[in-house]
Short mmCIF file of C-alpha atoms in Angstrom, two decimals:
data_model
loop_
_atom_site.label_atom_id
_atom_site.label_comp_id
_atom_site.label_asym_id
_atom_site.label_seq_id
_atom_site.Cartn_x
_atom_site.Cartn_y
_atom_site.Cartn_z
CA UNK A 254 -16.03 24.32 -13.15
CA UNK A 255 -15.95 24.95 -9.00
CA UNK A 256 -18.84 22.40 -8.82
CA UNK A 257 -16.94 19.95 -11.00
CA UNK A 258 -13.97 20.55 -9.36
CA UNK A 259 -15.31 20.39 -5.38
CA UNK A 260 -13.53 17.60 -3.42
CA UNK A 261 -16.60 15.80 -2.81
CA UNK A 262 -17.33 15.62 -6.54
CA UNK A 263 -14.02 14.40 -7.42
CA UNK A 264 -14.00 11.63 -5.08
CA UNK A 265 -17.34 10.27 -5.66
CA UNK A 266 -15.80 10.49 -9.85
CA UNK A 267 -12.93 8.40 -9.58
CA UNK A 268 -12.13 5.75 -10.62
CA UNK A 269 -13.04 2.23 -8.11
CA UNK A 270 -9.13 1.53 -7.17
CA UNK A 271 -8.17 5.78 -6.23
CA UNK A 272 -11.44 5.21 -4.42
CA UNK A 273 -10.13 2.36 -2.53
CA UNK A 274 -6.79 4.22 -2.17
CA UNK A 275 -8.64 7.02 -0.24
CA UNK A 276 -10.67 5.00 1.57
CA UNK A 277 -7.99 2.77 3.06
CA UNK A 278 -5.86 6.18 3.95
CA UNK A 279 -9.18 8.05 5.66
CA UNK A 280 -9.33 4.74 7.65
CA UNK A 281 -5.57 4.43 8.50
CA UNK A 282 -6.26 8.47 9.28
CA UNK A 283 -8.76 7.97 11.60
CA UNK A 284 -6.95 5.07 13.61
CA UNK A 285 -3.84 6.90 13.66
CA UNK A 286 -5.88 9.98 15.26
CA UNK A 287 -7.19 7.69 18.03
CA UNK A 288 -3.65 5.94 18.42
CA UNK A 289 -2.63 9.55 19.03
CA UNK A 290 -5.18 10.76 21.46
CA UNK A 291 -4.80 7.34 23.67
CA UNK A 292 -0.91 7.49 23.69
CA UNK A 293 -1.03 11.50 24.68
CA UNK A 294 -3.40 10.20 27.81
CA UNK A 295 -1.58 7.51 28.79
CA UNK A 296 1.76 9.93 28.68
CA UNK A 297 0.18 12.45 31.01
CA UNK A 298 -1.11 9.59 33.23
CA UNK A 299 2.32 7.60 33.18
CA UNK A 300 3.78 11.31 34.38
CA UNK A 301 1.14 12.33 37.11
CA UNK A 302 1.71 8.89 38.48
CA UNK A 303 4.97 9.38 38.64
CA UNK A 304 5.61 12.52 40.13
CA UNK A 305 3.18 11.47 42.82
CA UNK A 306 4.76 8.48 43.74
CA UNK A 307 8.32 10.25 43.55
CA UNK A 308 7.14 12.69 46.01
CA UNK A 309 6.21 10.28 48.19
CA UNK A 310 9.33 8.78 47.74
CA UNK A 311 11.22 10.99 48.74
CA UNK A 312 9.45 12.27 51.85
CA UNK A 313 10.62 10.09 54.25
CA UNK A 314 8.18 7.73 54.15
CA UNK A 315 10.17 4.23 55.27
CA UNK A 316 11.04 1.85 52.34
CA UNK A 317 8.26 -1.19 54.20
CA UNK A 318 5.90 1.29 54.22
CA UNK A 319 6.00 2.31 50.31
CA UNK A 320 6.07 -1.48 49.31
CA UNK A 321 3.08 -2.18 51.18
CA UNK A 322 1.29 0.50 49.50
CA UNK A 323 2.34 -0.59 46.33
CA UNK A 324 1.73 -3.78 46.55
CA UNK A 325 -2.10 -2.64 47.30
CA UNK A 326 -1.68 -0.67 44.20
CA UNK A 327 -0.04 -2.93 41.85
CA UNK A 328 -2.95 -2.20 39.47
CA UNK A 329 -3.02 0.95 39.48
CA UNK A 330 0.63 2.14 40.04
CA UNK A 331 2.83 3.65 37.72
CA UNK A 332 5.89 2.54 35.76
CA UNK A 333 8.11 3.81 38.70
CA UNK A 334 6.08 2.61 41.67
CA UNK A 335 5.38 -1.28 39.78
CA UNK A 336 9.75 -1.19 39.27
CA UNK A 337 9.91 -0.14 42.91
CA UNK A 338 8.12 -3.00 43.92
CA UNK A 339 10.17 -5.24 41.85
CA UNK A 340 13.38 -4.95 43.19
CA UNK A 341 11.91 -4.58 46.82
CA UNK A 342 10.53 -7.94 46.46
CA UNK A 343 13.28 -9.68 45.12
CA UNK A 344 15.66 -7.74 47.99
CA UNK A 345 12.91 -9.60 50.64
CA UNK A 346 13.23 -12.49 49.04
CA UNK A 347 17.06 -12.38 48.92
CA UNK A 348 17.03 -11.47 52.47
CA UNK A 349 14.48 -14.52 53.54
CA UNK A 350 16.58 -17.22 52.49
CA UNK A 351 19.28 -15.63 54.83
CA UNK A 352 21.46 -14.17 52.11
CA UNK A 353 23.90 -10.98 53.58
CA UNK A 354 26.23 -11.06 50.72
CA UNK A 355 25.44 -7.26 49.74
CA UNK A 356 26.79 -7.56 46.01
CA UNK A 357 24.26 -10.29 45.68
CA UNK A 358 21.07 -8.71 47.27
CA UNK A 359 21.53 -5.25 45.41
CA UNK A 360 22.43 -7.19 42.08
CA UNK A 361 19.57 -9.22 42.51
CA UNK A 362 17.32 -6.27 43.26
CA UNK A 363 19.14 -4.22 40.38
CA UNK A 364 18.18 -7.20 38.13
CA UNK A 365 14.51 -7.18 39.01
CA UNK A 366 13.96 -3.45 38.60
CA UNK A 367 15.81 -3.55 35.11
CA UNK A 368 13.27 -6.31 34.10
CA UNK A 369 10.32 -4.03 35.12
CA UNK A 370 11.85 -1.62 33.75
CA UNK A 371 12.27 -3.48 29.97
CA UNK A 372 8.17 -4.59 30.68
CA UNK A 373 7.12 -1.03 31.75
CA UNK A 374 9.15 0.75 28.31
CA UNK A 375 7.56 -2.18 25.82
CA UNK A 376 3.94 -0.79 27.33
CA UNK A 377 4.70 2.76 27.13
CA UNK A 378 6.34 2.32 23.39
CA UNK A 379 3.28 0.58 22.31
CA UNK A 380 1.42 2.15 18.80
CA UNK A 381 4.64 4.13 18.31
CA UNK A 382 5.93 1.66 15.75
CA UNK A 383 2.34 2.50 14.26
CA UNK A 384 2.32 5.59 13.83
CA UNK A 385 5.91 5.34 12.47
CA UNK A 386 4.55 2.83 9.80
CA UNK A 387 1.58 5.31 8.96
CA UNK A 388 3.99 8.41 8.44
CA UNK A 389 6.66 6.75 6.14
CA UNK A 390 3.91 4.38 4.37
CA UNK A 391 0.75 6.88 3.65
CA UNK A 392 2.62 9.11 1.32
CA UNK A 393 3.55 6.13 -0.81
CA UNK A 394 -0.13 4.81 -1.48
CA UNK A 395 -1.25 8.08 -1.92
CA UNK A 396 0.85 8.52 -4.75
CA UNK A 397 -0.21 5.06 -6.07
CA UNK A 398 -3.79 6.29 -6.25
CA UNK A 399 -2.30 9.69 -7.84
CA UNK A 400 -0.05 7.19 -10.21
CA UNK A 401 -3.59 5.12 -11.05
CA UNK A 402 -5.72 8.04 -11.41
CA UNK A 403 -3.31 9.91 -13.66
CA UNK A 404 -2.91 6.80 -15.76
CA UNK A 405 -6.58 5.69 -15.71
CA UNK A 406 -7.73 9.31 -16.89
CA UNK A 407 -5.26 9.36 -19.86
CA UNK A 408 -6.29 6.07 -21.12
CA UNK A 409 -9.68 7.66 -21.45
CA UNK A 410 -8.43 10.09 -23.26
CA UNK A 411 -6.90 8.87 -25.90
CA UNK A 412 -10.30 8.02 -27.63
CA UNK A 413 -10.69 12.10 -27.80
CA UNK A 414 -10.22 13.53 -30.68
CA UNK A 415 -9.53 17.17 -29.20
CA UNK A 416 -7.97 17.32 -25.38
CA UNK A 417 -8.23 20.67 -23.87
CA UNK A 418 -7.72 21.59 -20.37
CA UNK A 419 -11.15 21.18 -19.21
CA UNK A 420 -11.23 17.56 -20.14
CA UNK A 421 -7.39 17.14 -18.61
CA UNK A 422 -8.06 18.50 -15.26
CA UNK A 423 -10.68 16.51 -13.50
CA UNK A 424 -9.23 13.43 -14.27
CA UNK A 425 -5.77 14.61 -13.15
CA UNK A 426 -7.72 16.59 -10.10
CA UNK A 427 -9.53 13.51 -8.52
CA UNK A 428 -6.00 11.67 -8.97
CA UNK A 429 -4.21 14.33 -6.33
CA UNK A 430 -6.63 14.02 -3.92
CA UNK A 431 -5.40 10.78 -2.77
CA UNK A 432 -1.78 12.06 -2.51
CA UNK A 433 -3.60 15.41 -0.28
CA UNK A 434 -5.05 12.19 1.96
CA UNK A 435 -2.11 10.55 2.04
CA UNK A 436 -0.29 13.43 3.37
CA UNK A 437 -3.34 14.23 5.84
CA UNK A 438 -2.75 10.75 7.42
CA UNK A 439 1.23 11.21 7.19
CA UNK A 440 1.94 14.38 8.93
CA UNK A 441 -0.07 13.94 11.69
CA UNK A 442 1.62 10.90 12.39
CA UNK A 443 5.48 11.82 12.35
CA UNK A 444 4.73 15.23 14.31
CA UNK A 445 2.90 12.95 16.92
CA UNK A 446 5.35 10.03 16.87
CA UNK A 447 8.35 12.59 16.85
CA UNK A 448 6.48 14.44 20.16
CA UNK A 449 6.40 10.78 21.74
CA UNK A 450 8.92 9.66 21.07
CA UNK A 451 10.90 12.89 23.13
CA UNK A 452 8.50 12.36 25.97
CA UNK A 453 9.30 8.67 26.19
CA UNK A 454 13.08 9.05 26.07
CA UNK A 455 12.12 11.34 29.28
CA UNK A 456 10.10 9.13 31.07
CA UNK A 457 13.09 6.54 30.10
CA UNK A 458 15.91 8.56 31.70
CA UNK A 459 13.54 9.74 34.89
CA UNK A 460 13.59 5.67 35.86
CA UNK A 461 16.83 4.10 35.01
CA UNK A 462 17.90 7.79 37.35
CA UNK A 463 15.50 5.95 40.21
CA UNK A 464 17.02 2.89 39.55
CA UNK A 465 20.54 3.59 40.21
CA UNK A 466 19.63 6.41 43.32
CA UNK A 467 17.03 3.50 44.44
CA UNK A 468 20.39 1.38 44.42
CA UNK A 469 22.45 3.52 46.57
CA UNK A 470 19.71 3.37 49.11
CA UNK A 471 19.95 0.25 49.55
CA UNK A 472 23.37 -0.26 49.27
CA UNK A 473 23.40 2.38 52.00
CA UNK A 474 21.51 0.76 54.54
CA UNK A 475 23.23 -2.49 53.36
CA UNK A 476 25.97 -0.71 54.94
CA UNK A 477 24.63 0.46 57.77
CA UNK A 478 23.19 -2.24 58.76
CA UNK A 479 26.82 -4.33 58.54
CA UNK A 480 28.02 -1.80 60.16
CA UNK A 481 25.82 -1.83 63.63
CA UNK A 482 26.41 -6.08 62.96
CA UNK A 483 29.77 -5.55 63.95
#
């Protein structure tokens, strides 16, 4: 009975559609596994990049001087430095064509940075939608295989003329093991998308808050700046 019973055994027994139920899920596993590992790397990059370019940021480092670097690094920046660069070049641009209105050189630089900003959340959000789909969907077609299985073993019972137990269970046995892979693809997912999903809402707040003190900066020197005019 353990040798009839072993997991292997039962899938290689059932029937050709619980088959392709637990295929499809060990596949959607596997990708969801890999979605996983690549979005937990790119979190912990998106950070470290980051927190280095905040601290640079903030040491005193003139504002020419950090969009010249960044510029140099627009491929490899992070989200914060690439929105940095955004609304310094649109407050350059602003300033080129002789514009000293300061509502309309910090909105315009406001504007550009909350455009990065939308670009740089769609990239960091990407395969979370996903992994969403693979935690509320894998459940479901692993009870269709169960559903199938189930249904396909008690048709081939009723040509039995005595059911007992031992001719019940494998057939009802093989059928469970695609609901056991559905849930091994669905948990997985939500803990991971749930995790992400926290971390992102992080990294959100941590820009749009060096957005708006990015803004006073300017608007600061703005007013300096009219200031020494007069």
């Amino acid at each position: 009975m353990n040798t009839n019973l072993s997991i292997l055994h039962l899938v290689l027994n059932a029937s050709f559609v619980v088959q392709l139920v637990m295929l499809l899920l060990v596949a959607v596993s596997v990708a969801s596994w890999a979605a996983i590992f690549r979005k937990l790397f790119a979190l912990k990059r998106v950070k470290a990049l980051n927190e280095t370019f905040e601290r640079e940021f903030w040491s005193g480092t003139s504002l020419n001087d950090l969009y010249a670097s960044a510029a140099q690094n627009a491929k490899t920046a992070g989200p914060m430095e690439r929105i940095f660069a955004s609304g310094m070049r649109e407050y350059q641009k602003l300033r080129e064509r002789h514009i000293q209105d300061t509502g309309t050189l910090l909105d315009g630089a406001r504007r550009a940075m909350r455009a990065s900003y939308q670009r740089e959340l769609d990239v960091v959000e990407s395969n979370l939608s996903f992994l969403a789909s693979v935690g509320s969907v894998s459940p479901y077609v692993g009870l269709f295989g169960t559903v199938w299985g189930i249904m396909h073993a008690f048709t081939g019972l009723a040509s039995l003329q005595q059911v007992t137990l031992a001719t019940v269970a494998p057939g009802i046995a093989e059928a469970l093991v695609a609901t056991a892979i559905g849930l091994f693809a669905a948990i997985p997912a939500v803990v991971a998308y749930n995790r992400f999903a926290h971390d992102i809402d992080r990294v959100a707040n941590k820009l749009e808050t060096f957005i708006e003190e990015f803004s006073n900066i300017l608007q600061r020197n703005l007013g300096a700046q009219s200031a020494s005019g007069r």
